Amino acid sequence: MVALAAVLVLAACQSARVTGEGGGASASADGYLAEIRSSNRLARMVADPRLEKAALQQAGYMARAGLMNHTTGRGKDFASRMKDNSVEGAAAENIAHGRMDMGKLFTMWMNSPGHRRNMLDPRFSKYGLAYVRAGAGSDEKYWALVLGK
């Protein structure tokens, strides 16, 4: 797992162009998040279009910039992005980059204390997941998962 994390961090230094958007990825994540939450005796979360839009914005920014970050190049931070998308209350974001399927993505996040804490936060009942490919024909994706009330 440490090697995978190192590859992800190193890969994030490469340049990228937005060529494919993974809006709609939330529907594919439903089973993963349902299993994670139920195995920890937490209520199921539901996909939310506002959270998915915020996730897609962040994934797109990261792919264009070729780096993982919770802010955008225009200095817009996570809280500003949530406000711009009419997301109120507590919210959190998990990001990732690399060549991985959704199963590996959620396994990686569950093996990271901060990411795990976000997905297991009982305050959250909604989520949005999106990705943007690093380049034309690339298997590398920039992922963003936004969780909220």
PDB file of C-alpha atoms in Angstrom:
ATOM      1  CA  MET A   1       0.000   0.000   0.000  1.00  0.00           C
ATOM      2  CA  VAL A   2       2.903   2.363   0.740  1.00  0.00           C
ATOM      3  CA  ALA A   3       4.288   1.683  -2.739  1.00  0.00           C
ATOM      4  CA  LEU A   4       0.905   2.485  -4.284  1.00  0.00           C
ATOM      5  CA  ALA A   5       0.739   5.760  -2.353  1.00  0.00           C
ATOM      6  CA  ALA A   6       4.249   6.665  -3.518  1.00  0.00           C
ATOM      7  CA  VAL A   7       3.312   5.972  -7.147  1.00  0.00           C
ATOM      8  CA  LEU A   8       0.199   8.108  -6.786  1.00  0.00           C
ATOM      9  CA  VAL A   9       2.157  11.019  -5.350  1.00  0.00           C
ATOM     10  CA  LEU A  10       4.867  10.769  -7.996  1.00  0.00           C
ATOM     11  CA  ALA A  11       2.324  10.454 -10.789  1.00  0.00           C
ATOM     12  CA  ALA A  12       0.643  13.627  -9.584  1.00  0.00           C
ATOM     13  CA  CYS A  13       3.696  15.619 -10.681  1.00  0.00           C
ATOM     14  CA  GLN A  14       3.062  14.904 -14.373  1.00  0.00           C
ATOM     15  CA  SER A  15       1.306  17.424 -16.599  1.00  0.00           C
ATOM     16  CA  ALA A  16      -2.275  16.733 -17.624  1.00  0.00           C
ATOM     17  CA  ARG A  17      -5.065  17.850 -19.905  1.00  0.00           C
ATOM     18  CA  VAL A  18      -8.748  17.362 -19.259  1.00  0.00           C
ATOM     19  CA  THR A  19      -9.957  14.945 -21.908  1.00  0.00           C
ATOM     20  CA  GLY A  20     -12.615  12.790 -20.274  1.00  0.00           C
ATOM     21  CA  GLU A  21     -14.953  13.617 -17.466  1.00  0.00           C
ATOM     22  CA  GLY A  22     -16.213  11.067 -14.992  1.00  0.00           C
ATOM     23  CA  GLY A  23     -19.357  12.868 -13.965  1.00  0.00           C
ATOM     24  CA  GLY A  24     -21.887  10.198 -13.066  1.00  0.00           C
ATOM     25  CA  ALA A  25     -19.295   8.120 -11.214  1.00  0.00           C
ATOM     26  CA  SER A  26     -21.385   8.467  -8.054  1.00  0.00           C
ATOM     27  CA  ALA A  27     -23.786   5.765  -9.227  1.00  0.00           C
ATOM     28  CA  SER A  28     -20.893   3.309  -9.609  1.00  0.00           C
ATOM     29  CA  ALA A  29     -19.635   4.117  -6.106  1.00  0.00           C
ATOM     30  CA  ASP A  30     -22.929   3.415  -4.362  1.00  0.00           C
ATOM     31  CA  GLY A  31     -22.194  -0.252  -3.616  1.00  0.00           C
ATOM     32  CA  TYR A  32     -18.701   0.476  -2.299  1.00  0.00           C
ATOM     33  CA  LEU A  33     -19.873   3.212   0.030  1.00  0.00           C
ATOM     34  CA  ALA A  34     -22.902   1.188   1.143  1.00  0.00           C
ATOM     35  CA  GLU A  35     -20.651  -1.726   2.137  1.00  0.00           C
ATOM     36  CA  ILE A  36     -18.146   0.544   3.893  1.00  0.00           C
ATOM     37  CA  ARG A  37     -20.860   2.298   5.859  1.00  0.00           C
ATOM     38  CA  SER A  38     -22.958  -0.780   6.716  1.00  0.00           C
ATOM     39  CA  SER A  39     -19.930  -2.791   7.863  1.00  0.00           C
ATOM     40  CA  ASN A  40     -19.265   0.040  10.307  1.00  0.00           C
ATOM     41  CA  ARG A  41     -22.920   0.232  11.432  1.00  0.00           C
ATOM     42  CA  LEU A  42     -23.528   3.572   9.735  1.00  0.00           C
ATOM     43  CA  ALA A  43     -26.454   4.741   7.638  1.00  0.00           C
ATOM     44  CA  ARG A  44     -26.194   4.474   3.876  1.00  0.00           C
ATOM     45  CA  MET A  45     -25.295   7.651   1.974  1.00  0.00           C
ATOM     46  CA  VAL A  46     -27.055   8.761  -1.193  1.00  0.00           C
ATOM     47  CA  ALA A  47     -25.595  10.397  -4.279  1.00  0.00           C
ATOM     48  CA  ASP A  48     -26.169  14.139  -4.493  1.00  0.00           C
ATOM     49  CA  PRO A  49     -25.849  16.109  -7.767  1.00  0.00           C
ATOM     50  CA  ARG A  50     -24.487  19.240  -6.052  1.00  0.00           C
ATOM     51  CA  LEU A  51     -21.739  17.243  -4.344  1.00  0.00           C
ATOM     52  CA  GLU A  52     -20.953  15.443  -7.602  1.00  0.00           C
ATOM     53  CA  LYS A  53     -20.684  18.777  -9.413  1.00  0.00           C
ATOM     54  CA  ALA A  54     -18.245  20.021  -6.752  1.00  0.00           C
ATOM     55  CA  ALA A  55     -16.260  16.775  -7.078  1.00  0.00           C
ATOM     56  CA  LEU A  56     -16.137  17.084 -10.874  1.00  0.00           C
ATOM     57  CA  GLN A  57     -14.929  20.676 -10.603  1.00  0.00           C
ATOM     58  CA  GLN A  58     -12.074  19.579  -8.349  1.00  0.00           C
ATOM     59  CA  ALA A  59     -11.152  16.528 -10.442  1.00  0.00           C
ATOM     60  CA  GLY A  60     -11.081  18.748 -13.540  1.00  0.00           C
ATOM     61  CA  TYR A  61      -8.889  21.324 -11.881  1.00  0.00           C
ATOM     62  CA  MET A  62      -6.440  18.689 -10.661  1.00  0.00           C
ATOM     63  CA  ALA A  63      -6.238  17.072 -14.111  1.00  0.00           C
ATOM     64  CA  ARG A  64      -5.628  20.434 -15.822  1.00  0.00           C
ATOM     65  CA  ALA A  65      -2.992  21.406 -13.251  1.00  0.00           C
ATOM     66  CA  GLY A  66      -1.421  17.954 -13.101  1.00  0.00           C
ATOM     67  CA  LEU A  67      -1.402  17.941  -9.309  1.00  0.00           C
ATOM     68  CA  MET A  68      -3.478  16.885  -6.340  1.00  0.00           C
ATOM     69  CA  ASN A  69      -4.718  19.746  -4.223  1.00  0.00           C
ATOM     70  CA  HIS A  70      -7.891  20.792  -2.409  1.00  0.00           C
ATOM     71  CA  THR A  71      -7.694  24.338  -3.789  1.00  0.00           C
ATOM     72  CA  THR A  72      -7.898  25.561  -7.367  1.00  0.00           C
ATOM     73  CA  GLY A  73      -5.416  27.602  -9.340  1.00  0.00           C
ATOM     74  CA  ARG A  74      -7.571  30.670  -8.790  1.00  0.00           C
ATOM     75  CA  GLY A  75      -7.035  30.273  -5.048  1.00  0.00           C
ATOM     76  CA  LYS A  76     -10.550  28.986  -4.454  1.00  0.00           C
ATOM     77  CA  ASP A  77     -10.522  26.772  -1.395  1.00  0.00           C
ATOM     78  CA  PHE A  78     -12.782  23.857  -0.491  1.00  0.00           C
ATOM     79  CA  ALA A  79     -15.159  26.004   1.593  1.00  0.00           C
ATOM     80  CA  SER A  80     -15.626  28.478  -1.282  1.00  0.00           C
ATOM     81  CA  ARG A  81     -16.328  25.644  -3.720  1.00  0.00           C
ATOM     82  CA  MET A  82     -18.945  24.220  -1.344  1.00  0.00           C
ATOM     83  CA  LYS A  83     -20.607  27.633  -0.987  1.00  0.00           C
ATOM     84  CA  ASP A  84     -20.610  28.140  -4.775  1.00  0.00           C
ATOM     85  CA  ASN A  85     -22.405  24.779  -5.127  1.00  0.00           C
ATOM     86  CA  SER A  86     -24.984  25.581  -2.420  1.00  0.00           C
ATOM     87  CA  VAL A  87     -23.579  22.927  -0.090  1.00  0.00           C
ATOM     88  CA  GLU A  88     -24.371  23.871   3.498  1.00  0.00           C
ATOM     89  CA  GLY A  89     -23.079  22.383   6.727  1.00  0.00           C
ATOM     90  CA  ALA A  90     -20.253  19.975   7.345  1.00  0.00           C
ATOM     91  CA  ALA A  91     -18.458  18.609   4.282  1.00  0.00           C
ATOM     92  CA  ALA A  92     -15.212  16.792   3.488  1.00  0.00           C
ATOM     93  CA  GLU A  93     -13.254  15.773   0.422  1.00  0.00           C
ATOM     94  CA  ASN A  94     -11.069  12.814  -0.507  1.00  0.00           C
ATOM     95  CA  ILE A  95      -8.829  13.101  -3.564  1.00  0.00           C
ATOM     96  CA  ALA A  96      -6.611  10.633  -5.382  1.00  0.00           C
ATOM     97  CA  HIS A  97      -4.651  10.193  -8.587  1.00  0.00           C
ATOM     98  CA  GLY A  98      -3.414   7.160 -10.413  1.00  0.00           C
ATOM     99  CA  ARG A  99      -4.218   4.110 -12.486  1.00  0.00           C
ATOM    100  CA  MET A 100      -6.818   2.312 -10.433  1.00  0.00           C
ATOM    101  CA  ASP A 101     -10.298   0.966 -10.594  1.00  0.00           C
ATOM    102  CA  MET A 102     -12.942   1.977  -8.105  1.00  0.00           C
ATOM    103  CA  GLY A 103     -12.281  -1.035  -5.868  1.00  0.00           C
ATOM    104  CA  LYS A 104      -8.628  -0.083  -5.445  1.00  0.00           C
ATOM    105  CA  LEU A 105      -9.610   3.552  -4.956  1.00  0.00           C
ATOM    106  CA  PHE A 106     -11.882   2.805  -2.006  1.00  0.00           C
ATOM    107  CA  THR A 107      -9.415   0.293  -0.550  1.00  0.00           C
ATOM    108  CA  MET A 108      -6.694   2.937  -0.656  1.00  0.00           C
ATOM    109  CA  TRP A 109      -8.942   5.509   1.019  1.00  0.00           C
ATOM    110  CA  MET A 110     -10.027   3.026   3.707  1.00  0.00           C
ATOM    111  CA  ASN A 111      -6.351   2.309   4.478  1.00  0.00           C
ATOM    112  CA  SER A 112      -5.631   6.017   4.990  1.00  0.00           C
ATOM    113  CA  PRO A 113      -6.720   7.297   8.420  1.00  0.00           C
ATOM    114  CA  GLY A 114      -7.893  10.733   7.239  1.00  0.00           C
ATOM    115  CA  HIS A 115      -9.762   9.454   4.192  1.00  0.00           C
ATOM    116  CA  ARG A 116     -11.307   6.652   6.227  1.00  0.00           C
ATOM    117  CA  ARG A 117     -12.449   9.113   8.887  1.00  0.00           C
ATOM    118  CA  ASN A 118     -14.188  11.197   6.204  1.00  0.00           C
ATOM    119  CA  MET A 119     -16.096   8.219   4.781  1.00  0.00           C
ATOM    120  CA  LEU A 120     -17.080   6.990   8.248  1.00  0.00           C
ATOM    121  CA  ASP A 121     -18.181  10.369   9.586  1.00  0.00           C
ATOM    122  CA  PRO A 122     -21.749   9.814  10.848  1.00  0.00           C
ATOM    123  CA  ARG A 123     -22.691  13.428  10.023  1.00  0.00           C
ATOM    124  CA  PHE A 124     -22.506  12.708   6.313  1.00  0.00           C
ATOM    125  CA  SER A 125     -25.527  11.354   4.472  1.00  0.00           C
ATOM    126  CA  LYS A 126     -24.723  12.411   0.895  1.00  0.00           C
ATOM    127  CA  TYR A 127     -21.792  12.126  -1.488  1.00  0.00           C
ATOM    128  CA  GLY A 128     -20.599  12.962  -4.980  1.00  0.00           C
ATOM    129  CA  LEU A 129     -17.782  11.170  -6.799  1.00  0.00           C
ATOM    130  CA  ALA A 130     -16.165  12.209 -10.075  1.00  0.00           C
ATOM    131  CA  TYR A 131     -12.944  11.767 -12.002  1.00  0.00           C
ATOM    132  CA  VAL A 132     -11.166  13.350 -14.945  1.00  0.00           C
ATOM    133  CA  ARG A 133      -8.576  11.499 -17.009  1.00  0.00           C
ATOM    134  CA  ALA A 134      -5.017  12.815 -17.009  1.00  0.00           C
ATOM    135  CA  GLY A 135      -4.813  12.881 -20.809  1.00  0.00           C
ATOM    136  CA  ALA A 136      -6.174  11.483 -24.055  1.00  0.00           C
ATOM    137  CA  GLY A 137      -6.373   7.704 -23.782  1.00  0.00           C
ATOM    138  CA  SER A 138      -4.792   7.766 -20.331  1.00  0.00           C
ATOM    139  CA  ASP A 139      -5.667   5.211 -17.662  1.00  0.00           C
ATOM    140  CA  GLU A 140      -4.646   7.763 -15.019  1.00  0.00           C
ATOM    141  CA  LYS A 141      -7.520   9.522 -13.333  1.00  0.00           C
ATOM    142  CA  TYR A 142      -7.836  12.375 -10.891  1.00  0.00           C
ATOM    143  CA  TRP A 143     -10.579  11.450  -8.424  1.00  0.00           C
ATOM    144  CA  ALA A 144     -12.563  13.606  -6.006  1.00  0.00           C
ATOM    145  CA  LEU A 145     -15.139  12.390  -3.479  1.00  0.00           C
ATOM    146  CA  VAL A 146     -17.139  15.100  -1.718  1.00  0.00           C
ATOM    147  CA  LEU A 147     -19.131  14.124   1.366  1.00  0.00           C
ATOM    148  CA  GLY A 148     -21.803  16.228   3.038  1.00  0.00           C
ATOM    149  CA  LYS A 149     -24.998  16.427   5.058  1.00  0.00           C
TER     150      LYS A 149
END
